Coordinates of N, CA and C and ligand atoms in Angstrom, one line a residue:
M1 N 107.8 123.9 67.0 CA 106.7 123.9 66.0 C 105.4 123.2 66.5
D2 N 104.3 123.7 66.1 CA 103.0 123.1 66.6 C 102.9 121.6 65.9
D3 N 102.6 120.7 66.7 CA 102.5 119.2 66.2 C 101.3 119.2 65.2
N4 N 100.3 120.1 65.3 CA 99.3 120.0 64.4 C 99.5 120.5 62.9
I5 N 100.7 120.9 62.6 CA 100.9 121.3 61.3 C 100.9 120.2 60.4
T6 N 99.8 120.2 59.5 CA 99.7 119.1 58.7 C 99.4 119.3 57.2
I7 N 99.3 120.6 56.8 CA 98.9 120.9 55.4 C 100.2 121.2 54.5
P8 N 100.6 120.4 53.6 CA 101.8 120.8 52.8 C 101.5 122.1 52.0
L9 N 102.4 122.9 52.0 CA 102.2 124.2 51.3 C 101.9 124.2 49.8
S10 N 102.3 123.1 49.2 CA 102.1 123.1 47.7 C 100.6 122.9 47.5
Y11 N 99.8 122.4 48.5 CA 98.4 122.1 48.2 C 97.6 123.5 48.1
I12 N 98.3 124.6 48.5 CA 97.7 125.9 48.2 C 97.5 126.1 46.7
S13 N 98.5 125.7 46.0 CA 98.4 125.8 44.4 C 97.5 124.7 44.0
Q14 N 97.5 123.5 44.5 CA 96.6 122.4 44.0 C 95.1 122.8 44.2
Y15 N 94.9 123.4 45.3 CA 93.5 123.6 45.7 C 92.9 124.8 44.7
N16 N 93.8 125.7 44.5 CA 93.4 126.8 43.6 C 93.3 126.4 42.1
Y17 N 93.9 125.2 41.8 CA 93.7 124.7 40.4 C 92.5 123.9 40.3
C18 N 92.3 123.1 41.4 CA 91.0 122.3 41.5 C 90.9 121.7 42.9
K19 N 89.7 122.0 43.5 CA 89.4 121.5 44.9 C 89.6 120.0 44.9
R20 N 89.0 119.3 44.0 CA 88.8 117.9 43.9 C 90.3 117.4 43.7
R21 N 91.2 118.0 43.0 CA 92.5 117.5 42.8 C 93.2 117.5 44.1
A22 N 93.1 118.7 44.9 CA 93.8 118.8 46.1 C 93.3 117.7 47.0
A23 N 91.9 117.4 47.1 CA 91.4 116.4 48.0 C 91.9 115.0 47.6
L24 N 91.9 114.7 46.3 CA 92.3 113.3 45.9 C 93.8 113.2 46.3
L25 N 94.7 114.2 46.2 CA 96.1 114.1 46.6 C 96.1 114.0 48.1
M26 N 95.4 114.8 48.9 CA 95.5 114.9 50.3 C 94.7 113.7 51.1
I27 N 93.6 113.5 50.7 CA 92.7 112.5 51.3 C 92.9 111.0 50.8
E28 N 92.8 111.0 49.5 CA 92.9 109.7 48.9 C 94.4 109.2 48.6
Q29 N 95.3 110.2 48.8 CA 96.8 109.9 48.7 C 97.0 109.3 47.1
L30 N 96.2 109.9 46.2 CA 96.4 109.5 44.8 C 97.5 110.3 44.2
W31 N 98.2 109.7 43.3 CA 99.2 110.3 42.5 C 99.4 109.6 41.2
N32 N 99.4 110.3 40.0 CA 99.7 109.7 38.7 C 100.5 110.6 37.9
E33 N 101.7 110.1 37.5 CA 102.5 110.9 36.7 C 102.1 111.1 35.2
N34 N 102.1 112.3 34.7 CA 101.9 112.5 33.3 C 103.1 113.3 32.8
S35 N 103.1 113.6 31.4 CA 104.2 114.3 30.8 C 104.5 115.6 31.6
Y36 N 103.4 116.3 31.9 CA 103.6 117.7 32.6 C 104.3 117.5 34.0
T37 N 103.8 116.5 34.8 CA 104.4 116.3 36.1 C 105.8 115.8 36.0
A38 N 106.1 114.8 35.1 CA 107.4 114.3 34.9 C 108.4 115.3 34.5
M39 N 108.0 116.2 33.5 CA 109.0 117.2 33.1 C 109.3 118.2 34.2
G40 N 108.1 118.6 34.9 CA 108.4 119.5 36.0 C 109.2 118.9 37.1
R41 N 109.2 117.7 37.4 CA 110.0 117.1 38.4 C 111.4 117.0 38.0
G42 N 111.6 116.6 36.8 CA 113.0 116.5 36.2 C 113.7 117.9 36.3
E43 N 112.9 119.0 35.9 CA 113.5 120.3 35.7 C 113.8 120.9 37.2
H44 N 113.0 120.4 38.2 CA 113.0 120.9 39.5 C 114.4 120.4 40.3
E45 N 114.8 119.2 39.8 CA 115.9 118.6 40.6 C 117.1 119.5 41.1
R46 N 117.4 120.4 40.2 CA 118.5 121.3 40.4 C 118.3 122.1 41.7
V47 N 117.0 122.5 42.0 CA 116.9 123.3 43.2 C 116.5 122.5 44.4
H48 N 116.4 121.2 44.3 CA 116.0 120.3 45.4 C 117.3 119.8 46.1
T49 N 118.3 120.6 46.1 CA 119.5 120.2 47.0 C 119.8 121.4 47.9
P50 N 119.7 121.2 49.2 CA 120.0 122.3 50.1 C 121.3 122.9 49.9
A51 N 121.4 124.2 49.9 CA 122.7 124.8 49.7 C 122.5 126.3 49.9
A52 N 123.7 127.0 50.2 CA 123.6 128.5 50.4 C 124.8 129.0 49.5
D53 N 124.3 129.6 48.4 CA 125.3 130.0 47.5 C 125.6 131.5 47.7
H54 N 126.8 131.9 48.1 CA 127.1 133.4 48.4 C 127.5 134.1 47.1
K55 N 126.8 135.2 46.9 CA 127.2 136.1 45.7 C 127.2 137.4 46.4
S56 N 127.6 138.5 45.6 CA 127.8 139.8 46.2 C 126.6 140.3 46.7
N57 N 126.4 140.8 48.0 CA 125.3 141.4 48.7 C 124.0 140.4 48.6
C58 N 124.2 139.1 48.3 CA 123.1 138.3 48.2 C 123.5 136.7 48.5
I59 N 122.7 136.0 49.2 CA 123.0 134.6 49.4 C 121.7 133.9 48.9
V60 N 122.0 133.0 47.9 CA 120.8 132.1 47.5 C 120.8 130.8 48.2
V61 N 119.6 130.6 49.0 CA 119.4 129.4 49.8 C 118.4 128.7 49.1
T62 N 118.8 127.3 48.8 CA 117.9 126.5 48.0 C 117.3 125.4 48.9
D63 N 116.1 124.9 48.5 CA 115.5 123.9 49.3 C 115.2 124.2 50.7
M64 N 114.8 125.4 51.0 CA 114.7 125.9 52.3 C 113.4 125.5 53.0
P65 N 113.4 124.8 54.1 CA 112.2 124.5 54.9 C 111.5 125.7 55.5
V66 N 110.2 125.8 55.3 CA 109.5 126.9 55.9 C 108.1 126.3 56.6
Y67 N 107.6 127.1 57.5 CA 106.4 126.7 58.1 C 105.7 127.9 58.7
S68 N 104.4 127.7 58.9 CA 103.5 128.8 59.6 C 102.7 128.1 60.6
E69 N 102.9 128.5 61.9 CA 102.1 128.0 62.9 C 100.7 128.6 62.9
K70 N 100.6 129.8 62.4 CA 99.3 130.5 62.2 C 98.4 129.8 61.3
M71 N 99.0 129.5 60.1 CA 98.2 128.8 59.0 C 98.3 127.3 59.1
L72 N 99.1 126.8 59.9 CA 99.3 125.3 59.9 C 99.7 124.8 58.6
L73 N 100.8 125.5 58.0 CA 101.3 125.0 56.7 C 102.8 124.7 56.9
F74 N 103.3 123.7 56.2 CA 104.7 123.5 56.1 C 105.1 123.1 54.6
G75 N 106.4 123.3 54.4 CA 106.8 123.0 53.0 C 108.3 123.5 52.8
K76 N 108.6 123.6 51.5 CA 109.9 124.0 51.2 C 109.9 125.1 50.1
C77 N 110.9 126.0 50.1 CA 111.0 127.0 49.1 C 112.1 126.5 48.1
D78 N 111.9 126.5 46.8 CA 112.9 126.1 45.8 C 114.1 126.8 46.1
A79 N 114.0 128.3 46.1 CA 115.1 129.1 46.3 C 114.7 130.4 47.1
V80 N 115.5 130.9 47.9 CA 115.2 132.2 48.5 C 116.5 133.1 48.3
E81 N 116.4 134.1 47.7 CA 117.5 135.1 47.6 C 117.5 136.0 48.8
M82 N 118.5 136.0 49.6 CA 118.7 136.8 50.8 C 119.4 138.0 50.4
N83 N 118.7 139.1 50.2 CA 119.4 140.3 49.6 C 119.8 141.2 50.9
E84 N 121.1 141.5 51.1 CA 121.6 142.3 52.2 C 120.9 143.7 52.2
D85 N 120.3 144.1 53.4 CA 119.5 145.3 53.4 C 119.4 145.7 54.8
I86 N 119.8 146.9 55.2 CA 119.8 147.4 56.6 C 118.4 147.4 57.1
N87 N 117.4 147.4 56.3 CA 116.0 147.4 56.7 C 115.4 145.9 56.8
G88 N 116.3 145.0 56.6 CA 115.8 143.6 56.6 C 115.8 142.9 58.0
C89 N 115.9 141.6 58.1 CA 115.9 140.9 59.3 C 117.1 140.0 59.3
V90 N 117.4 139.6 60.6 CA 118.5 138.5 60.7 C 118.0 137.1 60.4
I91 N 118.7 136.4 59.6 CA 118.3 135.0 59.2 C 119.3 134.2 60.1
P92 N 118.8 133.6 61.2 CA 119.8 133.1 62.2 C 120.7 132.0 61.7
F93 N 120.4 131.2 60.7 CA 121.3 130.2 60.1 C 122.3 130.7 59.2
L94 N 122.3 132.0 58.9 CA 123.3 132.6 58.0 C 124.4 133.3 58.7
D95 N 124.1 134.5 59.2 CA 125.1 135.3 59.9 C 124.3 136.4 60.6
N96 N 125.1 137.5 61.1 CA 124.4 138.5 61.9 C 124.0 139.7 61.0
K97 N 124.2 139.6 59.7 CA 123.8 140.7 58.8 C 122.3 140.7 58.6
K98 N 121.7 141.7 58.0 CA 120.3 141.8 57.8 C 120.0 141.6 56.4
Y99 N 118.9 140.9 56.0 CA 118.6 140.5 54.7 C 117.0 140.7 54.4
I100 N 116.6 141.0 53.2 CA 115.2 141.0 52.8 C 115.1 139.7 51.9
P101 N 114.4 138.7 52.4 CA 114.2 137.5 51.6 C 113.4 137.7 50.4
Y102 N 113.7 137.0 49.4 CA 112.9 137.0 48.0 C 112.8 135.6 47.6
P103 N 111.6 135.0 47.8 CA 111.4 133.7 47.4 C 111.1 133.5 45.9
I104 N 111.7 132.4 45.4 CA 111.5 132.1 44.0 C 111.0 130.6 43.9
E105 N 109.9 130.5 43.1 CA 109.3 129.2 42.9 C 109.6 128.8 41.5
Y106 N 110.2 127.6 41.2 CA 110.5 127.1 39.9 C 109.4 126.3 39.4
K107 N 109.0 126.6 38.2 CA 107.9 125.9 37.5 C 108.3 125.5 36.1
H108 N 107.8 124.4 35.8 CA 108.1 123.8 34.4 C 107.4 124.7 33.3
G109 N 108.0 124.8 32.1 CA 107.2 125.5 31.0 C 107.6 127.0 30.8
V110 N 106.9 127.6 30.0 CA 107.1 129.0 29.6 C 106.3 130.0 30.4
L111 N 106.7 131.3 30.3 CA 106.1 132.2 31.1 C 104.5 132.3 30.9
R112 N 103.7 132.2 31.9 CA 102.3 132.3 31.8 C 101.7 132.9 33.1
D113 N 100.4 133.2 33.0 CA 99.8 133.8 34.1 C 99.0 132.7 34.9
E114 N 99.5 132.3 36.1 CA 98.8 131.3 36.8 C 98.7 131.6 38.3
T115 N 97.4 132.0 38.6 CA 97.2 132.6 39.9 C 97.5 131.5 41.0
E116 N 97.3 130.2 40.8 CA 97.7 129.3 41.9 C 99.2 129.3 42.2
Y117 N 100.0 129.5 41.2 CA 101.4 129.5 41.6 C 101.7 130.8 42.3
E118 N 101.1 131.9 42.0 CA 101.3 133.2 42.7 C 101.0 133.0 44.2
L119 N 99.8 132.2 44.4 CA 99.3 132.1 45.8 C 100.3 131.1 46.5
Q120 N 100.8 130.2 45.9 CA 101.8 129.2 46.5 C 103.0 130.1 47.0
L121 N 103.5 130.9 46.0 CA 104.6 131.7 46.4 C 104.4 132.7 47.5
C122 N 103.1 133.3 47.5 CA 102.7 134.2 48.5 C 102.7 133.4 49.9
A123 N 102.2 132.3 49.9 CA 102.2 131.4 51.1 C 103.6 131.2 51.7
Q124 N 104.5 130.9 50.8 CA 105.9 130.8 51.2 C 106.4 132.0 51.8
A125 N 106.1 133.2 51.2 CA 106.6 134.5 51.7 C 106.0 134.6 53.2
M126 N 104.7 134.4 53.4 CA 104.1 134.6 54.6 C 104.6 133.7 55.7
C127 N 105.0 132.5 55.3 CA 105.7 131.5 56.3 C 107.1 132.2 56.7
I128 N 107.8 132.7 55.7 CA 109.2 133.3 56.0 C 109.0 134.5 57.0
E129 N 107.9 135.2 56.6 CA 107.7 136.5 57.4 C 107.4 136.1 58.9
E130 N 106.7 135.0 59.1 CA 106.4 134.6 60.4 C 107.6 134.0 61.1
M131 N 108.3 133.2 60.4 CA 109.6 132.6 60.9 C 110.6 133.6 61.4
F132 N 110.9 134.7 60.7 CA 111.9 135.6 60.9 C 111.4 137.1 61.2
T133 N 110.2 137.2 61.5 CA 109.6 138.5 61.8 C 110.0 139.6 60.9
C134 N 109.6 139.4 59.6 CA 110.0 140.4 58.6 C 108.9 140.7 57.7
H135 N 109.0 141.6 56.7 CA 108.0 141.8 55.7 C 108.6 141.6 54.3
I136 N 107.9 140.9 53.5 CA 108.4 140.6 52.1 C 107.3 141.2 51.1
D137 N 107.8 142.0 50.3 CA 106.9 142.7 49.3 C 106.7 141.8 48.0
K138 N 107.7 141.1 47.7 CA 107.6 140.4 46.4 C 108.6 139.3 46.3
G139 N 108.3 138.4 45.2 CA 109.1 137.2 45.0 C 108.9 137.0 43.5
A140 N 109.2 135.8 43.0 CA 109.1 135.4 41.6 C 108.8 134.1 41.4
V141 N 108.0 133.8 40.3 CA 107.9 132.4 39.7 C 108.9 132.4 38.5
F142 N 109.8 131.4 38.6 CA 110.9 131.3 37.5 C 110.4 130.2 36.6
Y143 N 110.1 130.5 35.3 CA 109.7 129.4 34.3 C 111.0 128.8 33.6
I144 N 111.1 127.6 33.9 CA 112.4 126.9 33.7 C 112.7 126.9 32.1
T145 N 111.7 126.4 31.4 CA 111.9 126.3 29.9 C 112.3 127.6 29.2
S146 N 111.6 128.7 29.5 CA 111.7 130.0 28.8 C 112.8 130.8 29.7
H147 N 113.3 130.4 30.8 CA 114.2 131.1 31.6 C 113.8 132.5 32.0
R148 N 112.6 132.6 32.2 CA 111.9 133.9 32.5 C 111.4 134.0 33.9
R149 N 111.6 135.1 34.6 CA 110.9 135.4 35.9 C 109.7 136.1 35.8
H150 N 108.7 135.7 36.5 CA 107.5 136.4 36.6 C 107.4 137.0 38.0
E151 N 107.6 138.4 38.2 CA 107.6 138.9 39.5 C 106.2 139.0 40.0
V152 N 106.1 138.7 41.3 CA 104.8 138.6 42.0 C 104.8 139.5 43.3
F153 N 103.8 140.4 43.3 CA 103.7 141.3 44.5 C 102.7 140.7 45.5
F154 N 103.0 140.7 46.7 CA 102.3 140.1 47.8 C 101.2 141.1 48.4
D155 N 100.2 141.4 47.7 CA 99.2 142.4 48.1 C 98.2 141.8 49.1
E156 N 97.3 142.6 49.6 CA 96.4 142.1 50.5 C 95.4 141.0 50.0
V157 N 95.1 141.3 48.7 CA 94.2 140.3 48.1 C 94.7 138.9 48.1
K158 N 96.0 138.8 47.7 CA 96.7 137.4 47.7 C 96.9 136.9 49.1
R159 N 97.2 137.7 50.0 CA 97.3 137.3 51.4 C 96.2 136.7 52.0
K160 N 95.0 137.5 51.7 CA 93.7 137.0 52.2 C 93.4 135.6 51.5
A161 N 93.6 135.5 50.2 CA 93.4 134.3 49.5 C 94.1 133.1 50.1
V162 N 95.4 133.4 50.5 CA 96.2 132.3 51.1 C 95.6 131.9 52.4
I163 N 95.2 132.8 53.3 CA 94.6 132.5 54.6 C 93.4 131.7 54.4
E164 N 92.5 132.1 53.4 CA 91.3 131.4 53.2 C 91.4 130.0 52.6
T165 N 92.5 129.9 51.7 CA 92.8 128.6 51.2 C 93.3 127.7 52.2
S166 N 94.2 128.1 53.1 CA 94.7 127.2 54.1 C 93.6 126.8 55.1
A167 N 92.7 127.7 55.3 CA 91.6 127.3 56.2 C 90.6 126.3 55.5
Q168 N 90.5 126.4 54.3 CA 89.6 125.4 53.5 C 90.3 124.1 53.3
L169 N 91.6 124.1 53.2 CA 92.3 122.8 53.2 C 92.3 122.0 54.6
L170 N 92.3 122.8 55.7 CA 92.2 122.2 56.9 C 90.9 121.6 57.0
K171 N 89.8 122.4 56.6 CA 88.3 121.9 56.7 C 88.2 120.6 55.8
L172 N 88.9 120.6 54.6 CA 88.8 119.4 53.8 C 89.5 118.2 54.4
S173 N 90.6 118.6 55.0 CA 91.4 117.4 55.7 C 90.5 116.8 57.0
N174 N 89.9 117.6 57.6 CA 89.2 117.2 58.8 C 87.8 116.5 58.3
S175 N 87.3 117.0 57.2 CA 86.0 116.3 56.7 C 86.3 115.0 56.0
Q176 N 87.5 114.8 55.5 CA 87.9 113.6 54.7 C 86.8 113.3 53.6
T177 N 86.3 114.5 53.1 CA 85.3 114.4 51.9 C 85.9 115.0 50.7
V178 N 85.8 114.2 49.6 CA 86.4 114.6 48.3 C 85.3 115.3 47.5
P179 N 85.4 116.5 47.1 CA 84.4 117.3 46.3 C 84.1 116.6 45.0
Q180 N 82.8 116.9 44.5 CA 82.5 116.3 43.1 C 83.4 117.0 42.1
A181 N 83.5 116.2 41.0 CA 84.3 116.7 39.9 C 83.5 117.8 39.2
E182 N 84.2 118.9 38.8 CA 83.5 119.8 37.9 C 84.4 119.9 36.6
F183 N 83.9 119.3 35.6 CA 84.7 119.3 34.3 C 85.1 120.7 33.8
S184 N 86.4 120.8 33.4 CA 86.8 122.2 32.9 C 87.9 121.9 31.9
P185 N 88.4 122.9 31.2 CA 89.5 122.8 30.3 C 90.7 122.3 31.1
K186 N 90.9 122.6 32.4 CA 92.1 122.2 33.2 C 92.2 120.6 33.3
C187 N 91.0 119.9 33.1 CA 91.1 118.5 33.3 C 91.9 117.9 32.2
K188 N 92.1 118.5 31.0 CA 92.9 117.9 30.0 C 94.3 117.8 30.3
K189 N 94.8 118.7 31.1 CA 96.3 118.7 31.5 C 96.5 118.0 32.8
C190 N 95.4 117.6 33.6 CA 95.5 117.2 34.9 C 96.0 115.7 35.0
S191 N 97.0 115.4 35.7 CA 97.7 114.1 35.7 C 96.7 113.1 36.4
L192 N 95.7 113.7 37.2 CA 94.7 112.7 37.9 C 93.5 112.4 37.1
N193 N 93.5 112.8 35.8 CA 92.3 112.7 34.9 C 91.7 111.2 34.9
N194 N 92.6 110.2 34.6 CA 92.2 108.9 34.5 C 91.7 108.3 35.9
L195 N 92.1 108.9 36.9 CA 91.7 108.4 38.4 C 90.4 109.2 38.8
C196 N 90.3 110.5 38.4 CA 89.2 111.3 38.8 C 88.0 111.1 37.9
M197 N 88.2 110.8 36.6 CA 87.1 110.5 35.7 C 86.0 111.6 35.8
P198 N 86.5 112.9 35.5 CA 85.5 114.0 35.6 C 84.2 113.8 34.8
N199 N 84.2 113.0 33.8 CA 82.9 112.9 32.9 C 82.1 111.7 33.3
A200 N 82.7 110.9 34.4 CA 82.0 109.8 34.7 C 80.5 110.0 35.2
E201 N 80.4 111.0 36.0 CA 79.0 111.3 36.5 C 78.0 111.5 35.5
K202 N 78.4 112.4 34.5 CA 77.5 112.6 33.4 C 77.1 111.4 32.6
S203 N 78.1 110.5 32.4 CA 78.0 109.3 31.6 C 76.9 108.4 32.5
A204 N 77.2 108.3 33.8 CA 76.3 107.5 34.7 C 74.9 108.0 34.6
E205 N 74.7 109.3 34.7 CA 73.3 109.9 34.6 C 72.6 109.6 33.3
K206 N 73.4 109.6 32.1 CA 72.9 109.3 30.9 C 72.4 107.8 30.9
Y207 N 73.3 107.0 31.4 CA 73.0 105.5 31.3 C 71.8 105.2 32.2
I208 N 71.6 105.9 33.3 CA 70.4 105.6 34.2 C 69.2 106.0 33.4
K209 N 69.3 107.2 32.8 CA 68.1 107.7 32.1 C 67.7 106.6 30.9
M210 N 68.8 106.1 30.3 CA 68.6 105.2 29.2 C 68.0 104.0 29.6
I211 N 68.3 103.3 30.8 CA 67.7 102.1 31.1 C 66.4 102.3 31.7
H212 N 66.1 103.6 32.1 CA 64.6 103.8 32.5 C 63.7 104.3 31.4
G213 N 64.3 104.3 30.2 CA 63.6 104.6 28.9 C 63.3 106.1 28.7
S214 N 63.9 106.9 29.5 CA 63.8 108.4 29.4 C 64.9 109.0 28.7
F215 N 65.8 108.3 28.2 CA 67.0 108.9 27.6 C 66.7 109.2 26.1
K216 N 66.9 110.5 25.7 CA 66.8 110.9 24.4 C 68.1 111.4 23.9
E217 N 68.6 110.9 22.7 CA 69.8 111.5 22.2 C 69.7 112.9 21.8
E218 N 70.7 113.7 22.2 CA 70.6 115.2 21.8 C 71.1 115.4 20.3
Ligands
SF4_1 S1 90.4 115.8 36.1 FE1 89.5 117.8 36.3 S2 88.0 117.6 38.1 FE2 89.4 115.9 38.2 S3 91.0 116.5 39.6 FE3 91.8 116.9 37.6 S4 91.1 119.1 37.3 FE4 89.9 118.4 39.0

């Protein structure tokens, strides 16, 4: 593996949620637990134990390490269903049979439409494709609370977005610069809200105007 692989795969999701959040995690090494992250972590524990569970025509591998030398990404898949298929590929640590991998990312909560999770899953699939020289059409985000699967197809748009995001993350890592906050409804649920202070810039601007006598209440 290339020694330069430095970007954790989960940052694909963080960056597409908020660039500043990804930078605060990656560059400033900030972390702050809130109810959303705590629930997510608790619910994730079941799949964070490496195992290979044999079922008929399928082996479920949990906590599977993956990487891409092309995109300089590394990380883990919560679960990958290895479905026996003559058109698949050999997974060297299993046996000599052929499988089509089907990655599954576990998320806290109920079924919802979140592009950043789909891109994280697509990045996992692209890592597996590179590792085992295969093609993966689809995978799923599994919402733990509602026990529902959201199937995701890895089309060219998503693949391109993953490549662009990993390039942007590398750029961010090299620049060591944290982007300005852009307040949005996402900030309410963001565990870094207290550390990021997305409204602070606005407040400071008002304060400066006020002490220079140009501040007028709206
Ligand atoms: S509080 Fe808002 S701007 Fe700050 S990191 Fe979170 S989502 Fe991004």
